[in-house]
GROMACS .gro file of C-alpha atoms in nm:
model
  303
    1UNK     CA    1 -14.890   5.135   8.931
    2UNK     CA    2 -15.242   5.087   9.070
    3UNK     CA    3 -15.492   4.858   8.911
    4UNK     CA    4 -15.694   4.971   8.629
    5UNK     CA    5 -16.063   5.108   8.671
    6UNK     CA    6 -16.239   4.863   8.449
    7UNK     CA    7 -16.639   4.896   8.409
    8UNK     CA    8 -16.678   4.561   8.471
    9UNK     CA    9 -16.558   4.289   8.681
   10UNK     CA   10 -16.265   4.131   8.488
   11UNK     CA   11 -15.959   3.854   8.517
   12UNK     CA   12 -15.623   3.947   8.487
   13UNK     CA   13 -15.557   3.983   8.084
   14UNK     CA   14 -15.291   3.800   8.006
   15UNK     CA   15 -15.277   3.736   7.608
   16UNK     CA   16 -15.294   4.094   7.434
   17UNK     CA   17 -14.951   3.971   7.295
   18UNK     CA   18 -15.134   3.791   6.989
   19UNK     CA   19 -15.280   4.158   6.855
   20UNK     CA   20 -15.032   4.162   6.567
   21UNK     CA   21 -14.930   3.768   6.531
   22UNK     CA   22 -15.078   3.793   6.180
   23UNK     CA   23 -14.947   4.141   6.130
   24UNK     CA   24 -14.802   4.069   5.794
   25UNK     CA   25 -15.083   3.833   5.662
   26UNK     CA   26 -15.335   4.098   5.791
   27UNK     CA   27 -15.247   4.297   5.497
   28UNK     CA   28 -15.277   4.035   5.203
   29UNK     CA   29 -15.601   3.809   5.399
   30UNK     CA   30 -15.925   3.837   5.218
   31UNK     CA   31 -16.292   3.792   5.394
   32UNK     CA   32 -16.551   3.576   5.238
   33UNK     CA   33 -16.847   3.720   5.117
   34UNK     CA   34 -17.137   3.536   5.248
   35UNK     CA   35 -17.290   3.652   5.584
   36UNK     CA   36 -17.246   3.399   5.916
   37UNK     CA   37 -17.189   3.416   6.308
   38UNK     CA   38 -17.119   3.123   6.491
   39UNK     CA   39 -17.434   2.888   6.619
   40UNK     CA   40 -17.584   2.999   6.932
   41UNK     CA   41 -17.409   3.309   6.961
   42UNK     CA   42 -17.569   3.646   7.031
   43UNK     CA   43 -17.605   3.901   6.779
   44UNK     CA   44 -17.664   4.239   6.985
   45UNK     CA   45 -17.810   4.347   7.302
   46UNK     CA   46 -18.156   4.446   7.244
   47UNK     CA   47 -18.343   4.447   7.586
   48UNK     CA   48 -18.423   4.807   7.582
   49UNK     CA   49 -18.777   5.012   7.532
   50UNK     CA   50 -18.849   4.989   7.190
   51UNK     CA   51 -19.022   5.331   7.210
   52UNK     CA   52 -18.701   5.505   7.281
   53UNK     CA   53 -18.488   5.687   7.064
   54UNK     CA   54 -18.115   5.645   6.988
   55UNK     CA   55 -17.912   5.794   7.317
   56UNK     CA   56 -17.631   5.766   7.097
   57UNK     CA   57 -17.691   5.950   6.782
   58UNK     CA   58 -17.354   5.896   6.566
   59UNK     CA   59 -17.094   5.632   6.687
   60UNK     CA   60 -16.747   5.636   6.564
   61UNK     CA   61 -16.559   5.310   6.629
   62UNK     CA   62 -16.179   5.313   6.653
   63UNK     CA   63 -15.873   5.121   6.659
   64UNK     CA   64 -15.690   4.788   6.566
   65UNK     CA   65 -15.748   4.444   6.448
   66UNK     CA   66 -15.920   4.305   6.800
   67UNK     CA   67 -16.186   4.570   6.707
   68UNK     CA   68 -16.191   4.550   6.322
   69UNK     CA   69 -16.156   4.154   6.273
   70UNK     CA   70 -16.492   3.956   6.345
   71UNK     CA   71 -16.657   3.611   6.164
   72UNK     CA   72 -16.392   3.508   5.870
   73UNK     CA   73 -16.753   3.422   5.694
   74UNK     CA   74 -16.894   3.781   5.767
   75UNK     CA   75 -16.844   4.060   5.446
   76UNK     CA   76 -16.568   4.338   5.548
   77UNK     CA   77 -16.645   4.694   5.454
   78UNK     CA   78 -16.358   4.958   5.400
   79UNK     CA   79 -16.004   4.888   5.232
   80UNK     CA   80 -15.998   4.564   5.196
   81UNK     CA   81 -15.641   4.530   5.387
   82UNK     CA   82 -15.821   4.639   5.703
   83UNK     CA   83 -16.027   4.303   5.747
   84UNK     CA   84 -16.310   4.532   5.889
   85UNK     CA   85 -16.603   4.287   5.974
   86UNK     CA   86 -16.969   4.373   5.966
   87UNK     CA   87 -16.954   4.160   6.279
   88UNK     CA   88 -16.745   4.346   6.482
   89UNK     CA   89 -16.867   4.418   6.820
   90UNK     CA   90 -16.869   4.778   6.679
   91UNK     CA   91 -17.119   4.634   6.404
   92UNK     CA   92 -17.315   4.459   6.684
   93UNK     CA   93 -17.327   4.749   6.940
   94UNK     CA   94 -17.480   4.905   6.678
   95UNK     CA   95 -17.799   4.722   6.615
   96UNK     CA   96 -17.871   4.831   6.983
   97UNK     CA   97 -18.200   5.072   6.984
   98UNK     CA   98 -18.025   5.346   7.176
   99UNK     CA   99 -17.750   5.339   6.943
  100UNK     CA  100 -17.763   5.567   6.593
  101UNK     CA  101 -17.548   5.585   6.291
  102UNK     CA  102 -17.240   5.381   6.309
  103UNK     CA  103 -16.922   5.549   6.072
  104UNK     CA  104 -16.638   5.232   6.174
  105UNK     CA  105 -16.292   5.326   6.114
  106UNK     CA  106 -16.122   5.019   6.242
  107UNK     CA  107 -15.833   4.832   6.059
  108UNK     CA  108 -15.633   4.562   6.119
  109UNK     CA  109 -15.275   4.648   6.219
  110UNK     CA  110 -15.355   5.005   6.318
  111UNK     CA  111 -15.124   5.170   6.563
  112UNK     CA  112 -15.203   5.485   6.753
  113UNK     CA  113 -15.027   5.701   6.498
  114UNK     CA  114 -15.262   5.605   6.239
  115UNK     CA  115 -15.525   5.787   6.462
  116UNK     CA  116 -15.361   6.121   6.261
  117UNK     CA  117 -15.205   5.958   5.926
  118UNK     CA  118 -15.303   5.719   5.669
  119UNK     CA  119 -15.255   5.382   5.762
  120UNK     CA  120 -15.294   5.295   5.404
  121UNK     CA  121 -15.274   5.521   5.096
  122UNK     CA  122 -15.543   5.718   4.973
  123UNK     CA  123 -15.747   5.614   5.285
  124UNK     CA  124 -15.837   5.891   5.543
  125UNK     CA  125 -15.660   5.884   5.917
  126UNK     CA  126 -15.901   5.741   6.165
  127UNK     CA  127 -15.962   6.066   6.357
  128UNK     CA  128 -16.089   6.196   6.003
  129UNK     CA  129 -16.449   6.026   6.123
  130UNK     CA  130 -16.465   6.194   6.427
  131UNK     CA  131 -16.673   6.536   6.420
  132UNK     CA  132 -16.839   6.755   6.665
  133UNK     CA  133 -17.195   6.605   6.724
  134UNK     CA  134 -17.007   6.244   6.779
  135UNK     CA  135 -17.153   6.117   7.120
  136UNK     CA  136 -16.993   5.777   7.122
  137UNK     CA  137 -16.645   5.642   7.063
  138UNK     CA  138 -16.538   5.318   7.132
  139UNK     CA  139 -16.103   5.265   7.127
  140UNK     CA  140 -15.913   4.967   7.072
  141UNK     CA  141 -15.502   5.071   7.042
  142UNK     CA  142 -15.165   5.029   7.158
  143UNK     CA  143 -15.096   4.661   7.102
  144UNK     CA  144 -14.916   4.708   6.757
  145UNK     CA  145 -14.742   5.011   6.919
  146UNK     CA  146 -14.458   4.739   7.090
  147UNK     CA  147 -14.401   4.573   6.822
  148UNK     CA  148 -14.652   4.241   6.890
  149UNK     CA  149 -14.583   4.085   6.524
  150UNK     CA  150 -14.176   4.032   6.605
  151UNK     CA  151 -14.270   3.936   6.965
  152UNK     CA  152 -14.547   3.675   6.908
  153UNK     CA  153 -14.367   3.531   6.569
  154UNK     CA  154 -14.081   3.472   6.777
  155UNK     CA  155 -14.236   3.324   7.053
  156UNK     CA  156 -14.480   3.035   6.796
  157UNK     CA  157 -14.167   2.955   6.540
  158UNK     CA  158 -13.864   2.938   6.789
  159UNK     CA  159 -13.810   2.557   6.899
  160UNK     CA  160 -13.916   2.531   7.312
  161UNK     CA  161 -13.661   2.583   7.508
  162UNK     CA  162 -13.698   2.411   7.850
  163UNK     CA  163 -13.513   2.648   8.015
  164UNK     CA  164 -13.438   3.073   7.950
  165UNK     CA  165 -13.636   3.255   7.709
  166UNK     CA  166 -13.470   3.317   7.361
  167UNK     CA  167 -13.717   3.574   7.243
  168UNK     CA  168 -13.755   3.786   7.568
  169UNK     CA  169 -13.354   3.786   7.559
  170UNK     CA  170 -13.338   3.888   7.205
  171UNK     CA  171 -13.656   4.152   7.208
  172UNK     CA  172 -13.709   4.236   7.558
  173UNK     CA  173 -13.529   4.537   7.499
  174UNK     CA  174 -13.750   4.716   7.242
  175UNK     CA  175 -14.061   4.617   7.406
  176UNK     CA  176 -13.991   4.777   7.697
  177UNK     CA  177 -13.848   5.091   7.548
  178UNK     CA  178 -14.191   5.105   7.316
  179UNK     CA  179 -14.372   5.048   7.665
  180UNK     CA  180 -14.253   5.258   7.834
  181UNK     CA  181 -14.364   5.527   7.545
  182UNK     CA  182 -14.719   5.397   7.481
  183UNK     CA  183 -14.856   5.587   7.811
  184UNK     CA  184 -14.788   5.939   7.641
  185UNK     CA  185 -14.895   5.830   7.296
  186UNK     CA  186 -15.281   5.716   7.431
  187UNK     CA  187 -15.242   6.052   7.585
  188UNK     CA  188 -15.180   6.237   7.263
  189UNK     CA  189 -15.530   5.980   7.133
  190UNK     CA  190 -15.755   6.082   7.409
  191UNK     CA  191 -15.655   6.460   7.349
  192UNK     CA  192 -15.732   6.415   7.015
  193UNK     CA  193 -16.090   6.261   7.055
  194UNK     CA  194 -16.137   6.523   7.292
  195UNK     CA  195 -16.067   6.781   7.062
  196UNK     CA  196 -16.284   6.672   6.756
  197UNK     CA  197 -16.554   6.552   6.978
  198UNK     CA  198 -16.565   6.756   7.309
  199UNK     CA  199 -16.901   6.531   7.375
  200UNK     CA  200 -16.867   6.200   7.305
  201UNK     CA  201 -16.874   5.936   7.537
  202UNK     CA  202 -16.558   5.743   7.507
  203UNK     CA  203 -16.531   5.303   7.589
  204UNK     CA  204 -16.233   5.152   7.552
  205UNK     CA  205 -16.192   4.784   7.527
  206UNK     CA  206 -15.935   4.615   7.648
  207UNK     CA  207 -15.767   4.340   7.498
  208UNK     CA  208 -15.923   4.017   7.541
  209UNK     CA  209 -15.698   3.668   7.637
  210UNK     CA  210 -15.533   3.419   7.457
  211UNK     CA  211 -15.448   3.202   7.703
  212UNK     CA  212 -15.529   3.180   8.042
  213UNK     CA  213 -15.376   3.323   8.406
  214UNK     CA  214 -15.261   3.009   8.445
  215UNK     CA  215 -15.188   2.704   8.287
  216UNK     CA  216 -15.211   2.686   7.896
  217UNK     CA  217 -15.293   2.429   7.656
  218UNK     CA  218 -15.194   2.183   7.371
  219UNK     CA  219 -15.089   2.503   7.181
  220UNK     CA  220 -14.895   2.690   7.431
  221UNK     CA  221 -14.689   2.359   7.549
  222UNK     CA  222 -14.529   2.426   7.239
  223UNK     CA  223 -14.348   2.747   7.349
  224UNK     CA  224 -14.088   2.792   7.600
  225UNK     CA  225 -14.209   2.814   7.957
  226UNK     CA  226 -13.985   3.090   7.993
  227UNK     CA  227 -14.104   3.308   7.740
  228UNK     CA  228 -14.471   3.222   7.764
  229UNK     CA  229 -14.425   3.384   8.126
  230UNK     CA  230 -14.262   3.693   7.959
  231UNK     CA  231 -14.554   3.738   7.741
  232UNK     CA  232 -14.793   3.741   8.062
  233UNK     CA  233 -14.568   3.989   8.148
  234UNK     CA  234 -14.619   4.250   7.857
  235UNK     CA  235 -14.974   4.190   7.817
  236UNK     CA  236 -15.050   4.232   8.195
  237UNK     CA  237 -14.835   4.562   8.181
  238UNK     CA  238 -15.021   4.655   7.848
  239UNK     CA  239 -15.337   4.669   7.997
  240UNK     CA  240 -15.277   4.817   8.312
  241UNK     CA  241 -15.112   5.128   8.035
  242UNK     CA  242 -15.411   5.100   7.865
  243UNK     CA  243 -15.653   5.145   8.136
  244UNK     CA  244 -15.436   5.388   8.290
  245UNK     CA  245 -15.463   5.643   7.996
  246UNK     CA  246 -15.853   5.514   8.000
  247UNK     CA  247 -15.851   5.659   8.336
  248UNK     CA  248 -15.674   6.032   8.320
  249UNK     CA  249 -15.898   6.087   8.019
  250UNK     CA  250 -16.246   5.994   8.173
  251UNK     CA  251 -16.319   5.702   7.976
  252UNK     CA  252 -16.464   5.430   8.066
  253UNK     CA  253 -16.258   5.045   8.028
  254UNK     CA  254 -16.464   4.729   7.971
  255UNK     CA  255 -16.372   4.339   7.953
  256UNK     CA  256 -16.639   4.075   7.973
  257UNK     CA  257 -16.608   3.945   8.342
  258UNK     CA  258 -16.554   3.632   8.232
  259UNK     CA  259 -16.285   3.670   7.962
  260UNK     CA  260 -15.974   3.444   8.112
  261UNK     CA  261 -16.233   3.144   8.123
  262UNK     CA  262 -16.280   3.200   7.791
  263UNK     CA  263 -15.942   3.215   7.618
  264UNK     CA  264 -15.830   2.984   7.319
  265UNK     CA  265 -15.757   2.751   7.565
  266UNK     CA  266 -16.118   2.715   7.655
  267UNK     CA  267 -16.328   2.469   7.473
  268UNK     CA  268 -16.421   2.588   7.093
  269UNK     CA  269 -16.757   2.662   7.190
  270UNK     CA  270 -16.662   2.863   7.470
  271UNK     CA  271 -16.408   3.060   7.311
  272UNK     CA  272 -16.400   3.450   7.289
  273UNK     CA  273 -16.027   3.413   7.120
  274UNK     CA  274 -15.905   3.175   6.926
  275UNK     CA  275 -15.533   3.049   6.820
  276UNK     CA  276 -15.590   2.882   6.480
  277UNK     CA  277 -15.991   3.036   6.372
  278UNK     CA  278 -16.059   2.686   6.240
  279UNK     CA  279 -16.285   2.529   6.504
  280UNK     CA  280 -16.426   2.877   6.570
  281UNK     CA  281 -16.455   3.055   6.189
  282UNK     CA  282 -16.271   3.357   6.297
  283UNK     CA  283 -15.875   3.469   6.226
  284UNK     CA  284 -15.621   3.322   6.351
  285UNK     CA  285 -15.506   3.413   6.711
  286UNK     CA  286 -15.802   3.693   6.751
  287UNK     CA  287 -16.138   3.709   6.860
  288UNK     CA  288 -16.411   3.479   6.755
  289UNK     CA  289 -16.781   3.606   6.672
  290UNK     CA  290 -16.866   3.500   7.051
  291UNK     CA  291 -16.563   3.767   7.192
  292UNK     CA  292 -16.703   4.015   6.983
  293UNK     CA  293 -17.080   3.970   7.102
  294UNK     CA  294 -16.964   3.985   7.456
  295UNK     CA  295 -16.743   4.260   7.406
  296UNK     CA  296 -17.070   4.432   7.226
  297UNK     CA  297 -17.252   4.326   7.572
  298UNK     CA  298 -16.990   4.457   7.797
  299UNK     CA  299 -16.995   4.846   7.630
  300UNK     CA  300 -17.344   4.818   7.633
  301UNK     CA  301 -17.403   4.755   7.999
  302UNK     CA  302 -17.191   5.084   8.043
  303UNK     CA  303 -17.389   5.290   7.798
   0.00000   0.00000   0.00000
């Protein structure tokens, strides 16, 4: 497989495993209700000619919890079991100048068949939002796809094991089966975008890091060695499917450059993901308000 045509510079991902740790609590959390971003962390990109117009005139935002989840302080808007943040880097793309309307259909926990079902009752499919004068889409999808909740919660609540790896031998199995599948289902997404909005400009993010290349942390020592190198495993291979699919439709793939340096291993300030949220204010083993204001920057400098 050849390497993935990202739109900026980028580390090897290597923690898109943690997309659907919290899959079960994602349904029952709750978002506080008072507005908040972390101290000294960016809220948009605004350096742009404040004479223009919007380039971008409606901008439907797509996909899981790495796109829907922001601040844990920040008000959510949309079923309340989606955890959509008003500090997404959707939300924060948005306040660009060249950007219009924002209609965000991101939920937690989405997979790519919820692109053409309900994810929850009574609550539209995502492609529902798309129409034909959409001109930008942003696309975050396919972790939940191979299974990421019974991979991760095996890896954090099985007792280290110096040597093997219990939960690659017990699960390695379906993941790869639901890998090797995941190729043709982005296909099916990008057909479908295509096909509701022939126009649009189309970014998808990629997932951002948990923990770094190499190395780890406090947290990771607590795993076994042998399945923390699995897990760099998937999420390498999960990426390079997801920018592969990027790539055959014409879309464009972004990562801040400096992601890896930035996992939850990094220092709390320096953090784009986090493990626990509570030195960062953001959910547990997702991105923190300063991952989604780079993520914001790194669509932007493609737009």
């Amino acid at each position: 497989m050849q390497p993935p045509r990202l739109a900026t510079p980028v580390a090897k991902p290597v923690a898109v495993l943690v997309t659907a740790l919290t899959a079960a609590s994602l349904l029952g959390a709750c978002a506080a209700d008072d507005e908040g971003t972390a101290d000294g962390v960016p809220t948009a990109v605004t350096e742009l000619d404040p004479e223009a117009g919007p380039t971008y005139a409606r901008y439907v935002a797509l996909g899981d919890s790495f796109a829907a989840l922001g601040a844990t302080d920040a008000p959510t808007s949309g079923p309340d079991r989606c955890l959509r943040s008003t500090a997404n880097y959707a939300s924060l793309l948005a306040e660009r100048r060249d950007v219009g309307e924002l209609v965000d259909v991101t939920c937690g926990g989405a997979e790519t068949t919820d692109m053409t079902e309900p994810q929850i009752p009574e609550t539209p499919p995502q492609f529902d939002a798309l129409t034909p004068d959409t001109d930008l889409v942003t696309l975050s999808i396919g972790g939940n796809d191979i299974g990421f909740g019974a991979m991760v919660g095996c890896i954090v609540q099985t007792p280290r094991a110096e040597t093997g790896a219990p939960c690659r031998d017990r699960l390695e199995s379906t993941v790869t089966d639901q890998l090797d599948a995941l190729g043709d289902r982005l296909d099916r997404v990008y057909d479908g975008i295509r096909d509701r909005s022939p126009d649009a400009r189309v970014v998808t993010t990629a997932y951002l890091p948990l923990v770094p290349d190499d190395g780890g942390c406090e947290f990771v020592s607590g795993m076994s060695p042998g399945d923390v190198a699995w897990t760099r495993h998937v999420t390498e291979r999960i990426n390079l499917i997801v920018s592969d699919a990027a790539d055959r439709a014409g879309a464009d793939v972004v990562l801040p450059e400096d992601a890896d340096e930035r996992s939850a291993c990094a220092p709390a300030p320096e953090r784009y993901t986090d493990f626990t949220g509570q030195e960062t204010g953001s959910h547990p083993m997702h991105p923190t308000q300063a991952g989604h204001a780079a993520m914001a920057e790194a669509v932007g400098a493609v737009l």
